[in-house]
Short mmCIF file of C-alpha atoms in Angstrom, two decimals:
data_model
loop_
_atom_site.label_atom_id
_atom_site.label_comp_id
_atom_site.label_asym_id
_atom_site.label_seq_id
_atom_site.Cartn_x
_atom_site.Cartn_y
_atom_site.Cartn_z
CA MET A 1 -19.58 -41.19 15.20
CA SER A 2 -22.28 -43.42 13.84
CA LYS A 3 -24.85 -45.69 15.47
CA LEU A 4 -28.54 -45.52 16.40
CA SER A 5 -31.57 -47.62 17.36
CA ILE A 6 -31.99 -47.13 21.09
CA SER A 7 -34.83 -49.06 22.67
CA ALA A 8 -36.59 -48.70 25.94
CA GLY A 9 -35.22 -52.14 26.75
CA VAL A 10 -31.68 -50.81 26.64
CA LEU A 11 -32.57 -48.20 29.24
CA THR A 12 -33.68 -50.81 31.73
CA LEU A 13 -30.23 -52.35 31.57
CA ILE A 14 -28.38 -49.22 32.63
CA GLY A 15 -29.13 -49.79 36.31
CA LEU A 16 -28.74 -46.25 37.57
CA THR A 17 -28.56 -45.51 41.28
CA GLY A 18 -31.00 -42.76 42.10
CA VAL A 19 -31.56 -41.80 38.48
CA VAL A 20 -33.44 -44.74 37.01
CA LEU A 21 -34.90 -43.75 33.67
CA ALA A 22 -38.66 -43.97 33.84
CA PRO A 23 -40.76 -45.22 30.95
CA ALA A 24 -42.33 -42.70 28.63
CA LYS A 25 -44.83 -40.47 30.37
CA PRO A 26 -46.33 -37.03 29.94
CA ALA A 27 -43.61 -34.48 30.67
CA LEU A 28 -44.11 -32.50 33.87
CA ALA A 29 -43.16 -28.86 34.20
CA GLY A 30 -39.82 -29.77 35.77
CA ASP A 31 -39.00 -32.50 33.27
CA GLN A 32 -37.04 -30.43 30.80
CA LEU A 33 -33.45 -29.90 29.77
CA THR A 34 -31.51 -27.44 27.68
CA ILE A 35 -28.69 -29.36 26.03
CA VAL A 36 -25.93 -27.48 24.24
CA SER A 37 -23.52 -28.75 21.60
CA THR A 38 -21.44 -27.32 18.77
CA GLY A 39 -23.96 -27.64 15.95
CA GLY A 40 -23.34 -29.06 12.50
CA ALA A 41 -22.90 -32.74 11.75
CA LEU A 42 -22.19 -33.64 15.38
CA GLN A 43 -25.30 -32.08 16.85
CA LYS A 44 -27.42 -33.52 14.05
CA ALA A 45 -26.08 -36.97 14.94
CA GLN A 46 -26.63 -36.37 18.65
CA ARG A 47 -30.21 -35.32 17.96
CA LYS A 48 -30.97 -38.58 16.16
CA ALA A 49 -29.04 -40.94 18.40
CA LEU A 50 -29.38 -39.31 21.81
CA PHE A 51 -31.74 -36.36 22.23
CA GLU A 52 -34.85 -37.73 20.52
CA PRO A 53 -34.60 -41.29 21.90
CA PHE A 54 -34.01 -39.99 25.42
CA SER A 55 -36.93 -37.59 25.24
CA ASN A 56 -39.24 -40.19 23.71
CA THR A 57 -38.36 -42.72 26.38
CA THR A 58 -38.40 -40.52 29.48
CA GLY A 59 -40.84 -37.76 28.57
CA VAL A 60 -38.21 -35.13 29.37
CA LYS A 61 -38.53 -32.22 26.96
CA ILE A 62 -35.25 -31.21 25.38
CA THR A 63 -34.47 -27.72 24.13
CA GLU A 64 -31.30 -27.48 22.07
CA ASP A 65 -28.82 -24.65 21.83
CA GLU A 66 -25.52 -24.24 20.02
CA TYR A 67 -22.26 -22.56 21.00
CA ASP A 68 -18.72 -22.10 19.74
CA GLY A 69 -17.11 -24.51 22.20
CA GLY A 70 -15.68 -21.77 24.40
CA SER A 71 -16.13 -21.35 28.12
CA ALA A 72 -16.93 -17.63 28.34
CA LYS A 73 -20.72 -17.88 28.23
CA ILE A 74 -20.86 -20.77 30.70
CA ARG A 75 -18.58 -18.90 33.09
CA ALA A 76 -20.72 -15.76 32.80
CA MET A 77 -23.92 -17.72 33.52
CA VAL A 78 -22.42 -19.30 36.62
CA ASP A 79 -20.91 -16.05 37.88
CA THR A 80 -24.21 -14.19 37.53
CA ARG A 81 -26.33 -17.14 38.73
CA THR A 82 -28.36 -17.11 35.54
CA VAL A 83 -27.63 -20.65 34.37
CA SER A 84 -29.98 -21.64 31.57
CA TRP A 85 -27.87 -24.45 30.06
CA ASP A 86 -28.22 -27.80 31.82
CA VAL A 87 -25.89 -30.14 29.92
CA VAL A 88 -23.07 -29.06 27.61
CA ASP A 89 -20.86 -31.00 25.19
CA SER A 90 -17.44 -29.50 25.98
CA GLY A 91 -14.01 -30.11 24.55
CA ASP A 92 -11.43 -31.50 26.95
CA GLY A 93 -9.30 -28.36 27.31
CA PRO A 94 -12.18 -26.00 28.22
CA ALA A 95 -13.75 -28.67 30.42
CA ILE A 96 -10.57 -29.13 32.45
CA GLN A 97 -10.17 -25.37 32.76
CA MET A 98 -13.78 -24.82 33.88
CA CYS A 99 -13.57 -27.71 36.31
CA ASN A 100 -10.46 -26.24 37.92
CA GLU A 101 -12.26 -22.89 38.22
CA GLY A 102 -15.32 -24.37 39.92
CA VAL A 103 -17.64 -23.52 37.04
CA LEU A 104 -18.92 -27.09 36.59
CA GLU A 105 -20.73 -29.56 38.82
CA PRO A 106 -18.45 -32.40 40.01
CA ILE A 107 -19.74 -35.71 38.69
CA ASP A 108 -21.03 -38.22 41.24
CA TRP A 109 -20.32 -41.48 39.42
CA LYS A 110 -22.31 -43.51 41.94
CA LYS A 111 -25.35 -41.36 41.27
CA LEU A 112 -24.69 -41.68 37.56
CA GLY A 113 -24.67 -45.46 37.88
CA LEU A 114 -21.77 -46.03 35.50
CA ASP A 115 -18.30 -47.52 36.01
CA ARG A 116 -15.75 -44.74 35.64
CA SER A 117 -12.98 -47.21 34.85
CA LYS A 118 -14.82 -48.16 31.65
CA PHE A 119 -14.39 -44.68 30.16
CA THR A 120 -11.48 -43.31 28.16
CA ASP A 121 -9.79 -40.31 29.82
CA ALA A 122 -12.36 -40.18 32.62
CA ASP A 123 -9.58 -39.53 35.12
CA LYS A 124 -8.49 -36.24 33.54
CA MET A 125 -10.89 -34.27 35.70
CA ASP A 126 -13.86 -34.72 38.01
CA CYS A 127 -16.49 -32.63 36.23
CA GLY A 128 -17.29 -34.49 33.03
CA VAL A 129 -18.21 -37.83 31.51
CA PRO A 130 -16.39 -38.78 28.27
CA ALA A 131 -18.82 -38.48 25.37
CA GLN A 132 -17.07 -39.01 22.04
CA SER A 133 -13.63 -38.56 20.53
CA ALA A 134 -13.06 -36.84 17.20
CA ALA A 135 -9.81 -35.91 15.48
CA ALA A 136 -8.36 -32.79 13.94
CA VAL A 137 -6.98 -33.98 10.61
CA VAL A 138 -5.75 -32.74 7.26
CA ALA A 139 -7.99 -33.58 4.31
CA TYR A 140 -7.93 -33.10 0.55
CA ASP A 141 -10.15 -33.71 -2.48
CA LYS A 142 -9.01 -36.94 -4.12
CA ASP A 143 -10.77 -36.00 -7.37
CA LYS A 144 -8.60 -32.89 -7.66
CA LEU A 145 -5.46 -34.22 -6.01
CA PRO A 146 -5.21 -37.97 -6.69
CA ASN A 147 -1.68 -38.16 -5.32
CA GLY A 148 -2.27 -36.21 -2.16
CA PRO A 149 -0.20 -35.50 0.94
CA GLN A 150 1.30 -38.45 2.78
CA THR A 151 2.65 -36.79 5.94
CA ILE A 152 1.90 -33.65 7.91
CA ALA A 153 5.10 -32.15 6.49
CA ASP A 154 3.32 -31.98 3.12
CA LEU A 155 0.97 -29.39 4.60
CA PHE A 156 3.98 -27.06 4.66
CA ASP A 157 5.49 -28.11 1.33
CA LEU A 158 4.44 -25.43 -1.16
CA LYS A 159 6.71 -26.77 -3.91
CA LYS A 160 5.32 -30.28 -3.87
CA PHE A 161 1.73 -29.11 -3.31
CA PRO A 162 1.32 -25.53 -4.50
CA GLY A 163 -1.87 -23.75 -3.57
CA LYS A 164 -3.81 -22.46 -0.61
CA ARG A 165 -4.23 -24.30 2.67
CA GLY A 166 -7.21 -24.08 4.98
CA LEU A 167 -6.34 -23.83 8.67
CA TYR A 168 -8.40 -23.37 11.80
CA LYS A 169 -7.96 -19.86 13.15
CA SER A 170 -6.45 -20.91 16.44
CA PRO A 171 -3.00 -21.66 17.83
CA GLY A 172 -4.09 -25.19 18.65
CA TYR A 173 -3.43 -27.82 15.94
CA ASN A 174 -1.28 -25.37 13.96
CA LEU A 175 1.60 -25.00 16.40
CA GLU A 176 1.79 -28.76 16.94
CA TRP A 177 1.77 -29.52 13.22
CA ALA A 178 4.37 -26.85 12.56
CA LEU A 179 6.79 -28.45 14.99
CA ILE A 180 6.22 -31.94 13.59
CA ALA A 181 6.79 -30.64 10.07
CA ASP A 182 10.00 -29.06 11.37
CA GLY A 183 11.27 -32.41 12.61
CA VAL A 184 10.01 -32.71 16.19
CA PRO A 185 8.85 -36.26 17.02
CA VAL A 186 5.15 -36.53 17.82
CA LYS A 187 5.86 -37.71 21.37
CA ASP A 188 7.99 -34.63 22.12
CA VAL A 189 5.74 -31.93 20.70
CA TYR A 190 4.31 -30.61 23.96
CA LYS A 191 7.67 -30.78 25.69
CA VAL A 192 9.14 -28.56 22.95
CA LEU A 193 6.09 -26.32 22.70
CA GLY A 194 6.31 -25.74 26.44
CA THR A 195 9.52 -23.76 25.96
CA PRO A 196 9.95 -20.21 24.56
CA GLU A 197 12.34 -21.58 21.95
CA GLY A 198 9.79 -24.17 20.87
CA VAL A 199 7.08 -21.56 20.49
CA ASP A 200 9.40 -19.41 18.36
CA ARG A 201 10.26 -22.45 16.26
CA ALA A 202 6.60 -23.26 15.63
CA PHE A 203 5.73 -19.73 14.54
CA LYS A 204 8.81 -19.59 12.31
CA LYS A 205 7.57 -22.72 10.52
CA LEU A 206 4.07 -21.26 10.20
CA ASP A 207 5.66 -18.18 8.61
CA THR A 208 6.62 -20.36 5.63
CA ILE A 209 2.97 -20.88 4.60
CA LYS A 210 1.28 -17.86 6.20
CA LYS A 211 0.63 -16.05 2.92
CA ASP A 212 -0.99 -19.19 1.48
CA VAL A 213 -3.44 -19.83 4.33
CA ILE A 214 -7.20 -19.30 4.29
CA TRP A 215 -8.30 -19.23 7.91
CA TRP A 216 -11.61 -20.79 8.90
CA THR A 217 -13.55 -20.48 12.14
CA SER A 218 -16.53 -22.81 11.67
CA GLY A 219 -16.38 -26.56 11.08
CA ALA A 220 -18.65 -26.29 8.04
CA GLN A 221 -16.16 -24.01 6.28
CA ALA A 222 -13.40 -26.61 5.94
CA PRO A 223 -15.19 -29.06 3.61
CA GLN A 224 -16.72 -26.13 1.74
CA LEU A 225 -13.27 -24.70 1.02
CA LEU A 226 -12.30 -28.07 -0.46
CA ALA A 227 -15.51 -28.39 -2.44
CA ASP A 228 -15.11 -24.92 -3.93
CA GLY A 229 -11.48 -25.55 -4.85
CA GLN A 230 -10.28 -22.62 -2.77
CA VAL A 231 -7.68 -24.80 -1.05
CA VAL A 232 -5.70 -27.90 -2.02
CA MET A 233 -5.87 -29.25 1.51
CA THR A 234 -7.34 -28.17 4.81
CA ALA A 235 -7.41 -28.86 8.47
CA ALA A 236 -10.78 -30.29 9.41
CA TRP A 237 -12.62 -32.40 11.94
CA ASN A 238 -12.90 -35.94 10.69
CA GLY A 239 -16.67 -36.04 11.16
CA ARG A 240 -17.15 -33.11 8.79
CA ILE A 241 -15.17 -34.88 6.09
CA TYR A 242 -17.16 -38.06 6.58
CA ASP A 243 -20.41 -36.10 6.41
CA ALA A 244 -19.39 -34.42 3.14
CA ASN A 245 -18.55 -37.78 1.58
CA ARG A 246 -21.66 -39.55 2.82
CA ASN A 247 -24.25 -36.85 2.35
CA ALA A 248 -22.83 -34.62 -0.38
CA GLY A 249 -21.18 -37.21 -2.62
CA LYS A 250 -17.65 -35.88 -2.18
CA HIS A 251 -14.48 -37.93 -2.45
CA PHE A 252 -12.46 -36.26 0.26
CA GLN A 253 -9.53 -38.14 1.72
CA ILE A 254 -8.25 -37.89 5.28
CA LEU A 255 -4.53 -37.83 6.00
CA TRP A 256 -4.19 -39.97 9.11
CA ASP A 257 -0.83 -38.60 10.21
CA ALA A 258 -0.25 -36.56 13.37
CA GLN A 259 -4.00 -36.19 13.79
CA GLN A 260 -4.92 -34.60 17.09
CA PRO A 261 -7.45 -36.37 19.31
CA LEU A 262 -10.37 -34.28 20.52
CA GLN A 263 -12.14 -35.81 23.51
CA ASP A 264 -15.52 -34.28 24.34
CA TYR A 265 -17.19 -34.49 27.73
CA TRP A 266 -20.75 -34.06 28.87
CA VAL A 267 -20.58 -31.43 31.62
CA ILE A 268 -23.12 -29.71 33.86
CA PRO A 269 -22.80 -25.97 34.56
CA LYS A 270 -22.86 -25.31 38.30
CA GLY A 271 -26.25 -24.02 39.39
CA THR A 272 -28.52 -25.78 36.90
CA ARG A 273 -32.12 -26.08 38.10
CA HIS A 274 -32.45 -29.47 36.41
CA LEU A 275 -29.65 -31.46 38.00
CA GLU A 276 -31.59 -34.71 38.30
CA GLU A 277 -32.67 -34.61 34.65
CA ALA A 278 -29.10 -33.74 33.65
CA TYR A 279 -27.84 -36.89 35.37
CA LYS A 280 -30.51 -38.97 33.68
CA PHE A 281 -29.52 -37.68 30.27
CA ILE A 282 -25.78 -38.15 30.77
CA ALA A 283 -26.33 -41.67 32.06
CA PHE A 284 -28.35 -42.45 28.95
CA ALA A 285 -26.06 -40.68 26.47
CA THR A 286 -22.91 -42.36 27.77
CA SER A 287 -24.31 -45.89 28.05
CA GLY A 288 -22.60 -48.38 25.79
CA GLN A 289 -25.55 -48.80 23.44
CA ALA A 290 -26.26 -45.10 23.04
CA GLN A 291 -22.63 -44.31 22.28
CA ALA A 292 -22.47 -47.15 19.79
CA ASP A 293 -25.67 -45.84 18.21
CA LEU A 294 -24.09 -42.43 17.72
CA THR A 295 -21.44 -43.94 15.45
CA ARG A 296 -24.17 -44.75 12.93
CA TYR A 297 -24.35 -41.05 12.13
CA ILE A 298 -20.86 -39.66 12.67
CA PRO A 299 -17.51 -41.49 12.98
CA TYR A 300 -16.44 -40.34 16.42
CA ALA A 301 -15.09 -42.91 18.85
CA PRO A 302 -17.18 -43.71 21.94
CA GLY A 303 -15.92 -42.57 25.33
CA ASN A 304 -17.43 -45.69 26.90
CA LYS A 305 -15.12 -48.59 26.11
CA GLU A 306 -18.00 -51.05 26.35
CA ALA A 307 -19.61 -49.40 23.33
CA MET A 308 -16.96 -50.70 20.94
CA ALA A 309 -18.34 -54.24 21.00
CA LEU A 310 -21.70 -52.81 19.90
CA VAL A 311 -20.44 -50.66 17.02
CA ASP A 312 -21.44 -51.79 13.53
CA PRO A 313 -18.29 -53.35 12.00
CA ALA A 314 -18.90 -51.28 8.86
CA SER A 315 -18.36 -48.12 10.92
CA LEU A 316 -15.13 -49.17 12.60
CA PRO A 317 -12.66 -48.20 9.80
CA ASP A 318 -13.85 -44.58 9.90
CA LEU A 319 -13.28 -44.09 13.61
CA PRO A 320 -10.19 -42.06 14.59
CA THR A 321 -9.26 -44.88 16.98
CA ALA A 322 -9.24 -47.57 14.27
CA PRO A 323 -5.89 -49.44 14.30
CA GLN A 324 -4.97 -48.32 10.79
CA ASN A 325 -5.61 -44.68 11.71
CA ILE A 326 -3.59 -44.29 14.89
CA ALA A 327 -0.05 -45.25 13.88
CA ASN A 328 1.23 -41.69 14.33
CA VAL A 329 -1.53 -40.08 16.37
CA MET A 330 -0.68 -37.09 18.57
CA PRO A 331 -0.87 -37.47 22.35
CA SER A 332 -3.68 -35.52 23.97
CA GLY A 333 -2.86 -31.86 24.49
CA ALA A 334 -5.83 -31.09 26.75
CA THR A 335 -3.84 -30.44 29.91
CA PHE A 336 -1.23 -28.41 28.01
CA TRP A 337 -3.85 -26.16 26.43
CA ALA A 338 -5.79 -25.76 29.66
CA GLU A 339 -2.65 -24.16 31.07
CA LYS A 340 -1.16 -22.40 28.04
CA ASP A 341 -4.15 -21.36 25.94
CA TYR A 342 -4.32 -17.71 27.00
CA ASP A 343 -0.65 -16.89 26.42
CA LEU A 344 -0.37 -18.75 23.12
CA ARG A 345 -3.65 -17.33 21.86
CA GLN A 346 -2.35 -13.82 22.56
CA ARG A 347 0.84 -14.58 20.66
CA PHE A 348 -1.13 -16.13 17.77
CA THR A 349 -3.51 -13.16 17.49
CA SER A 350 -0.54 -10.80 17.38
CA TRP A 351 1.22 -12.98 14.77
CA LEU A 352 -1.82 -12.89 12.49
CA THR A 353 -1.56 -9.11 12.24
CA GLU A 354 2.19 -9.00 11.58
#
């Protein structure tokens, strides 16, 4: 996502009920927040567009932490009543799962002072506010592969594109792409993957490239694998590819076919001691201007629909929601993975060792 320049004037327009953002003042002992995100290019962008402007405007001191996007640590904190994280950027699948388990604070939209109907996918669950939407994509180095892949099936075509592939070490993304490459229409993927036969079919297709896969576990690894020439193409998050092109001078190309949308939510672990400050931050970070400002730094689509009118036109073509990028986009799999993650992860872990 990519847009900055948040002014104190913008804050006065938010009109929060019960959580009006005060002008800058010396921070009191209680005016502090620990905000957690997934590091890398995203958290760097959030720091510039959200954390620092919010802290400078309100006087609330922000301490940052990073995590792997999983729910285990949050669940452990809540279970042991040792919550030290106040606001967390969570992916949609884990957020839905934690909400269903009672691990997160339900969001009071009236207290937040924002119109829920203005947010994409805000009705998926009651414990989060849509932050930004990224995409899991396939990318390649155009300098090394000028005539690169055109469809997701090319990810599995070792004759047409010999060489190693980089894939995220997770059943998610890979099982969906395997089925699409095997002929399943995008709209039917989760219907097929919800059956034992569909799961077997996906793993059978993955078998065809298994020996040529380099598995990665951190977002920074994907563009590095491309840069080092270790792979001819790789799964990646679109923001990482953008960051490599913009800040490292690369000429990586994204394949906008069967990309998988990744909606993030700002969530609050149940039991935080800084609930009021958490609401203030989320109200700020999900305002139209703040979300538009974030797109100045990383091309992730705003969760607040009103932000789109404020996005710099130069940034629009890089967003995963741009018209030219969504012709064959995958439907969201958040609800599917919230229900099926454990079983499919067990199967995937076993398959890796076969």
